[in-house]
XYZ file of C-alpha atoms in Angstrom:
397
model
C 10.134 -4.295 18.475
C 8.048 -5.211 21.447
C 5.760 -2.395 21.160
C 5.302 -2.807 17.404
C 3.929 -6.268 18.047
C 1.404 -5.417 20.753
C -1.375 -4.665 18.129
C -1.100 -8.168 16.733
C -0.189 -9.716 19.944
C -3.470 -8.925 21.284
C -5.777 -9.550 18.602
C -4.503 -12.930 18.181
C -4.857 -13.780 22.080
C -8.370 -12.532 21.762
C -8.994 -14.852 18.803
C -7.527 -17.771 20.986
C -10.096 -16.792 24.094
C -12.546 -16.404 21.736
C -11.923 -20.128 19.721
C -12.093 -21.790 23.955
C -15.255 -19.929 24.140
C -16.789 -20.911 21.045
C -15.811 -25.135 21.850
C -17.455 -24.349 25.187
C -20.325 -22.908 23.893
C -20.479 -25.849 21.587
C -19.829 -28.337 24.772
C -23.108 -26.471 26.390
C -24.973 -26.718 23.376
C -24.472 -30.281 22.970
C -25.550 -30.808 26.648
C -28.681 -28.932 25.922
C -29.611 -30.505 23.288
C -29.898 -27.273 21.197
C -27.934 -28.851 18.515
C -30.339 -31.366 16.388
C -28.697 -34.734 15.479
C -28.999 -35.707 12.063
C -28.960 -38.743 10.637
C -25.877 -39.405 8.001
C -28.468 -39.128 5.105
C -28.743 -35.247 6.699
C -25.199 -34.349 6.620
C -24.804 -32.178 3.350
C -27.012 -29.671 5.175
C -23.939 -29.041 7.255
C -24.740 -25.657 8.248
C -27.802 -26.108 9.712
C -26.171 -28.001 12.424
C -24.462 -24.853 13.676
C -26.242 -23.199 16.589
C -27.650 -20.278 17.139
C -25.129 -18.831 19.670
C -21.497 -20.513 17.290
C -23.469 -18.343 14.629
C -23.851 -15.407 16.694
C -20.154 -15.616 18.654
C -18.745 -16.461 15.030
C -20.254 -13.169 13.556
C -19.005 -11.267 16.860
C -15.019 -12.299 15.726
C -12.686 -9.343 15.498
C -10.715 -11.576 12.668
C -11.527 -13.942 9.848
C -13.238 -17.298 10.797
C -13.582 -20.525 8.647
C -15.838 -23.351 10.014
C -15.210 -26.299 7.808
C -17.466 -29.486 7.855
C -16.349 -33.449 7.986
C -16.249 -32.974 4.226
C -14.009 -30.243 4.193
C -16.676 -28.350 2.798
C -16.474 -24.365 4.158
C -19.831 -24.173 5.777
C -19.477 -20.783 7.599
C -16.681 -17.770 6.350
C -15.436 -14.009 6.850
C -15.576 -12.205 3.361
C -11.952 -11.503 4.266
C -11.333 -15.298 3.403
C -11.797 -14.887 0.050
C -9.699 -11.444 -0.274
C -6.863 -13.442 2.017
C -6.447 -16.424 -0.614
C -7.649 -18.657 2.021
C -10.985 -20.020 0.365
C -12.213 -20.657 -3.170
C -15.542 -21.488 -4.409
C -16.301 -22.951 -0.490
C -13.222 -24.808 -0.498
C -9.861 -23.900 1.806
C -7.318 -23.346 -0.928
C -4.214 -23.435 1.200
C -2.839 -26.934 1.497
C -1.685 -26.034 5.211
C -4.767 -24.501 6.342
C -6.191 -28.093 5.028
C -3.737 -30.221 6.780
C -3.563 -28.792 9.703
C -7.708 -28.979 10.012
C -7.121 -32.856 9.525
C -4.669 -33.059 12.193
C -7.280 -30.647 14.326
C -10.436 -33.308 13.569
C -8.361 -36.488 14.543
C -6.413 -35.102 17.162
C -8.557 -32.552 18.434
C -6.544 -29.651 20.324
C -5.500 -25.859 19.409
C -3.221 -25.738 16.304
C -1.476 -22.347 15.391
C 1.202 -21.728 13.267
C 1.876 -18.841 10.467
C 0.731 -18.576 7.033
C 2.188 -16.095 4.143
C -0.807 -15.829 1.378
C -1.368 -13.380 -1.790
C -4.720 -12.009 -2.524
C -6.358 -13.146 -5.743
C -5.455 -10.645 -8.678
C -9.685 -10.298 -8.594
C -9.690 -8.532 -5.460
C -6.371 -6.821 -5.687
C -5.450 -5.510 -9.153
C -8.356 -3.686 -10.730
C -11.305 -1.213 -10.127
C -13.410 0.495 -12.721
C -13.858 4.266 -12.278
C -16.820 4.555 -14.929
C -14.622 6.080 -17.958
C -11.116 4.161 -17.248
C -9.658 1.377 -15.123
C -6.800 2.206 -12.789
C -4.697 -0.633 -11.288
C -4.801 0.505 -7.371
C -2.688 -2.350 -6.541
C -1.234 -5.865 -6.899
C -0.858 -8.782 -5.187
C 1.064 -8.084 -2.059
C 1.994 -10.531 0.997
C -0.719 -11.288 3.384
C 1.159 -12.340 6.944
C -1.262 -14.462 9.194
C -1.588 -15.834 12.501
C -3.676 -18.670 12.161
C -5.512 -20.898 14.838
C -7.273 -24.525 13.903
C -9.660 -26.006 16.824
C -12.083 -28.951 16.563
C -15.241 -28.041 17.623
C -17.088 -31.492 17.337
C -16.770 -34.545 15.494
C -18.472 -32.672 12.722
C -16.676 -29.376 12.543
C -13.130 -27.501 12.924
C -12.705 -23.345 13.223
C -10.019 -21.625 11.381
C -9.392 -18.255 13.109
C -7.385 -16.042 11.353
C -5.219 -13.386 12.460
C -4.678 -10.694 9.618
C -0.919 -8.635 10.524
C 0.308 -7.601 7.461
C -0.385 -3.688 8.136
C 2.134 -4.195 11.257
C 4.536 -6.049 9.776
C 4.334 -3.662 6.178
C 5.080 -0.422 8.702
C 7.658 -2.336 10.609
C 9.647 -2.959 6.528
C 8.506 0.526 5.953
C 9.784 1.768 9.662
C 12.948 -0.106 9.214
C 13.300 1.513 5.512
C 12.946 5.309 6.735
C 15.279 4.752 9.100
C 18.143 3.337 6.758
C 17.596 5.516 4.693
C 17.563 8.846 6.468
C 21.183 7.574 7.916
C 22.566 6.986 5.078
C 21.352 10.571 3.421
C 22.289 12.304 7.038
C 25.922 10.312 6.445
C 26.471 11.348 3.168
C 27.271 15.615 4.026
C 29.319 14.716 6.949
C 31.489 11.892 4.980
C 32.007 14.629 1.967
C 32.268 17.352 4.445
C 34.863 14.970 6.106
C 37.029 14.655 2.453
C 37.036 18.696 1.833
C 38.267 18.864 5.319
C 41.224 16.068 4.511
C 41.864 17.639 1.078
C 42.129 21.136 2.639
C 44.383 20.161 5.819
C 46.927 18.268 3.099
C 50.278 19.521 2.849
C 49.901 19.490 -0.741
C 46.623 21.116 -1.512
C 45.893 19.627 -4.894
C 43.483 21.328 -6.611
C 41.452 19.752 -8.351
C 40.769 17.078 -5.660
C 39.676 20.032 -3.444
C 37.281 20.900 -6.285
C 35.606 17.595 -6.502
C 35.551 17.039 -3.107
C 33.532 20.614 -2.499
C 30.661 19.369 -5.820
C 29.932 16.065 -3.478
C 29.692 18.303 -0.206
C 27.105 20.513 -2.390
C 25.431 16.982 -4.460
C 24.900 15.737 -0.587
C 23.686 19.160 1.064
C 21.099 19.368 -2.265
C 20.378 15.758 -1.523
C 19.651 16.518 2.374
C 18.022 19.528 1.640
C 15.521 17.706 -0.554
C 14.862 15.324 1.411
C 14.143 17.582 4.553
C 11.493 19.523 2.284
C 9.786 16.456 1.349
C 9.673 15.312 4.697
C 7.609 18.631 5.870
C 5.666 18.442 2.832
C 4.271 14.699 3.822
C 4.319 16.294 7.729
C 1.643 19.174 6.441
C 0.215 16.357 4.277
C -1.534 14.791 7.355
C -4.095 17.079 8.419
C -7.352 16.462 5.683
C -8.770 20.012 3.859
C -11.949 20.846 5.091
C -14.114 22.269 1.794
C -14.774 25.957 2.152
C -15.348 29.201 -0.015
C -11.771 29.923 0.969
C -9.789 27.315 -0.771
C -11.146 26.830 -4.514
C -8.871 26.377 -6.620
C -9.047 25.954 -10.594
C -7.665 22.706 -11.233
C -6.245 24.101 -14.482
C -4.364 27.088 -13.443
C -2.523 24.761 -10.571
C -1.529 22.264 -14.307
C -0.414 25.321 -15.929
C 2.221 26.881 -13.274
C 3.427 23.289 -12.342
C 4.141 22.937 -16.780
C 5.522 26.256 -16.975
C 7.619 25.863 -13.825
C 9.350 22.306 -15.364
C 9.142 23.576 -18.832
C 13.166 23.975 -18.701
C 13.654 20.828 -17.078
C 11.787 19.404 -19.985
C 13.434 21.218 -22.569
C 16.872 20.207 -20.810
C 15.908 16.677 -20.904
C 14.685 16.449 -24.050
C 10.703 15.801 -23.605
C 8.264 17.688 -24.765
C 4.867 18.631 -22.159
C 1.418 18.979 -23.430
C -1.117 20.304 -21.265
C -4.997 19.977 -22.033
C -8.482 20.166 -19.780
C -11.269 21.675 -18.202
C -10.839 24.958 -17.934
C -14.127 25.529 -15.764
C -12.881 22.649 -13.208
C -12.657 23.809 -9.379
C -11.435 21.805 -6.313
C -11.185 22.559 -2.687
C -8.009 22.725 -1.356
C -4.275 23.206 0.043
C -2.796 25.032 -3.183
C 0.714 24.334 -1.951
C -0.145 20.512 -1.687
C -1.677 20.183 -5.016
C 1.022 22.131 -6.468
C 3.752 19.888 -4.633
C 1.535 16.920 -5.887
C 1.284 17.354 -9.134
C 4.926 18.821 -9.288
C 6.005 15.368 -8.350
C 4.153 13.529 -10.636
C 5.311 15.914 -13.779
C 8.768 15.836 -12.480
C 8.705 11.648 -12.194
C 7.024 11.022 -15.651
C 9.956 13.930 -17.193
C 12.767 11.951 -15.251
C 11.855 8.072 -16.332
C 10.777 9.616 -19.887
C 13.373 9.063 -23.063
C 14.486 11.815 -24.771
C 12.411 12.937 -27.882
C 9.188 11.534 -25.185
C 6.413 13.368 -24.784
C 4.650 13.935 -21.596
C 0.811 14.791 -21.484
C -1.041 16.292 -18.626
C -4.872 16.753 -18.753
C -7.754 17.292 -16.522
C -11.071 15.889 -17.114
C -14.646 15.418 -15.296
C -14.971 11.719 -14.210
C -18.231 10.128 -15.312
C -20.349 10.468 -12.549
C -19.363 14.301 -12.083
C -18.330 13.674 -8.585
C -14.415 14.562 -9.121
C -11.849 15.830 -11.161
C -8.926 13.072 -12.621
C -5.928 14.677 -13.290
C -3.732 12.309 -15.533
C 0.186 12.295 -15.981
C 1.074 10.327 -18.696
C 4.796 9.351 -20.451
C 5.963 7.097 -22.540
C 9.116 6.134 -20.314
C 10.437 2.650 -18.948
C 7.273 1.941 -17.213
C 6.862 0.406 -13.970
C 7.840 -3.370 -13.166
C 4.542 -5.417 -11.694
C 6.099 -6.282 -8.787
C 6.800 -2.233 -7.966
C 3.209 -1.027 -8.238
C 1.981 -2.061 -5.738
C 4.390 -0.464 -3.142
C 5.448 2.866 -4.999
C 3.303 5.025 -3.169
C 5.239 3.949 -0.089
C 7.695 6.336 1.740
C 11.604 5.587 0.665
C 10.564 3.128 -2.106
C 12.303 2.798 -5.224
C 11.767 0.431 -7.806
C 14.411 -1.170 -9.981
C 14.247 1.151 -13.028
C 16.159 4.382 -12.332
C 17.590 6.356 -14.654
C 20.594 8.842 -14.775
C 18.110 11.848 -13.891
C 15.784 9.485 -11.122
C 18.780 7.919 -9.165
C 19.428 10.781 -6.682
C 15.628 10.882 -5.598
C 15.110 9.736 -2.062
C 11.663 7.775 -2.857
C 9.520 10.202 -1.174
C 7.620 12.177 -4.405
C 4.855 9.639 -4.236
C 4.473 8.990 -1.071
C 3.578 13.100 -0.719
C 1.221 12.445 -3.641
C -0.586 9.460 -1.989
C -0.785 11.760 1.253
C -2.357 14.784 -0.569
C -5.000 12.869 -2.060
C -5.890 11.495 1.098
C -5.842 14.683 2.915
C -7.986 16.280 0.058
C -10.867 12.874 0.178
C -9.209 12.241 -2.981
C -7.082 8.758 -4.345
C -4.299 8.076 -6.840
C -3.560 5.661 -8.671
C -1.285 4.118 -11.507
C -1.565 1.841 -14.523
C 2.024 0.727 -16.230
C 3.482 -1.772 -18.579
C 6.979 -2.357 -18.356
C 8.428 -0.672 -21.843
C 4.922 1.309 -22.741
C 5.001 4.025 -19.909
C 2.757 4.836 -17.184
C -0.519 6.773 -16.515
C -0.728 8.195 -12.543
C -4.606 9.340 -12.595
C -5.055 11.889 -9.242
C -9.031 11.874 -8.063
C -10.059 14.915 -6.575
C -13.719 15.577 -5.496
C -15.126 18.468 -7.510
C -15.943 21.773 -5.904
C -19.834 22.489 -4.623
């Protein structure tokens, strides 16, 4: 745990050095006279009292800084304010944030303390592609280490400290690992009841026989999960374009359809594949195939039977990349899900009676090969209506 806090640990002491060195670079400045006085009929030009070297150390920042006048007016900001809930139309939106730069401008001193925010559905939830929008994401948890200072009798710094990433890999760290014990436990504790069943005096049967289909339900399990793992291992190197690895984006839809066809048919839901015909890609044929055999399989497995599932691949607008969509008409995907489906071991609430064995890796590999391939995925679902999973691939030159 000590080592997974380092990266934060030390970008938050540098933000503390850095606040000292901005208050004495203020104290100097004063002394100097390099900061004007104004006259109270002067003071809504608040930012023109900042100096030349707070501008220039404030720009320098490796975090988010907020310099807030005596009217609690944000003077001076990071973008990353904004896209951390922090400020609104030049105003600190976080009641905390506020009171604590109160306490900082009659108290004076270093204030820090830690903040839990959600970025503004604006920033987080939509992007237009040109010919479609794809939600990318919701709001998710911002974690924040947060440091208030007074600077003068006029202004207060907020620095701000952005950790999520660390602690969202330490939840995601902590996940994998729970996980792959419990799958790793599950062989050895069936394994464990063949092996009691076997050694009874009384060998009965038909216990033996139910004990041996959750030693082979278990070893399936394992083995799947093993393959996905080396899939999302090979997944991590990114496909340089070449002459040697164009692929037609249509031929890898068809063999992925014809492949599940019997799934489909066994399940009830019916597969229709349209696109491009003339559309070429570079790269990894195994990883597209693995990528867009998980998102088939998924939108089969969450589908209702008598659902259809459609597959096409089209040109996006600009004629810069290929969109390969996977759509179904299944349970959809709860709001609070989307925005962490992609990540390894995560399941959401709805699972079905074909979904609940999965191991909540299938779009984690898919996230992986579009990286790995300059590509990007991403998903638009209502709960009830289905969902679309668009994969962006660059096109071929």
């Amino acid at each position: 745990m000590t080592v997974m806090r380092m990266p934060w640990l030390i970008a938050f002491v540098v933000a503390v050095v850095v606040l000292v060195a901005l208050i004495v670079v203020m104290a100097v400045g004063l002394a100097t006279h390099r900061i004007r006085i104004h006259s109270a009929a002067a003071d809504s030009d608040s930012a023109d009292d900042l100096s030349d070297e707070t501008t220039t150390l404030l720009s320098l920042l490796p975090g988010t800084s907020i310099v807030v006048d005596a009217n609690d007016e944000v003077v001076r900001c990071s973008p990353q304010a904004y896209q951390l809930g922090l400020v609104s139309d030049d105003a600190i939106v976080q009641q905390q944030v506020l009171t604590t730069v109160h306490e900082a401008r009659r108290a004076g001193g270093r204030h820090q303390f830690d903040l839990t925010t959600e970025t503004p559905e604006r920033y987080a939830n939509a992007r237009d592609r040109g010919d479609h929008v794809d939600t990318r994401s919701v709001r998710r948890p911002n974690w924040l280490k947060v440091t208030v200072g007074r600077i003068n009798e006029r202004f207060v710094v907020v620095l701000v400290t952005d950790v999520s990433e660390v602690i969202r890999f330490a939840q995601i760290r902590d996940s994998f690992i729970t996980n792959v014990s419990e799958q790793l436990l599950e062989p050895t504790t069936a394994l464990a009841k063949l092996a009691d069943s076997l050694e009874s005096e009384e060998i009965d049967r038909e216990h033996v026989t139910e004990d041996a289909r959750l030693v082979r339900s278990s070893c399936n399990k394992l083995n799947h999960m093993v393959a996905d793992l080396l899939l999302l291992i090979r997944a991590q190197e990114p496909i340089t374009p070449s002459s040697a690895n164009r692929l037609n984006v249509m031929d890898q839809v068809r063999a992925v359809a014809e492949r599940l066809q019997p799934q489909a048919e066994r399940d009830g839901v019916r597969l229709n594949i349209k696109g491009d015909a003339d559309l070429v890609i570079n790269g990894d044929k195994d990883q597209i195939d693995s990528a867009l055999t998980k998102l088939v399989e998924n939108a089969i497995g969450y589908s209702k039977e008598g659902g259809v599932v459609s597959v096409s691949a089209s040109r996006s607008t600009d004629g810069t990349q290929v969109v390969i969509r996977v759509v179904d008409q299944g349970v959809g995907i709860d709001k609070r899900d989307q925005g962490r489906i992609f990540e390894r071991f995560y399941r959401g609430a709805e699972q079905s009676e074909r979904t609940r064995d999965g191991v909540g890796l299938g779009l984690a590999i898919v996230k992986h090969v579009a990286l790995t391939h300059h590509g990007d995925v991403t998903v638009w679902s209502v709960p009830g209506q289905g969902s679309t999973f668009s994969l962006m691939l660059p096109v071929a030159r």
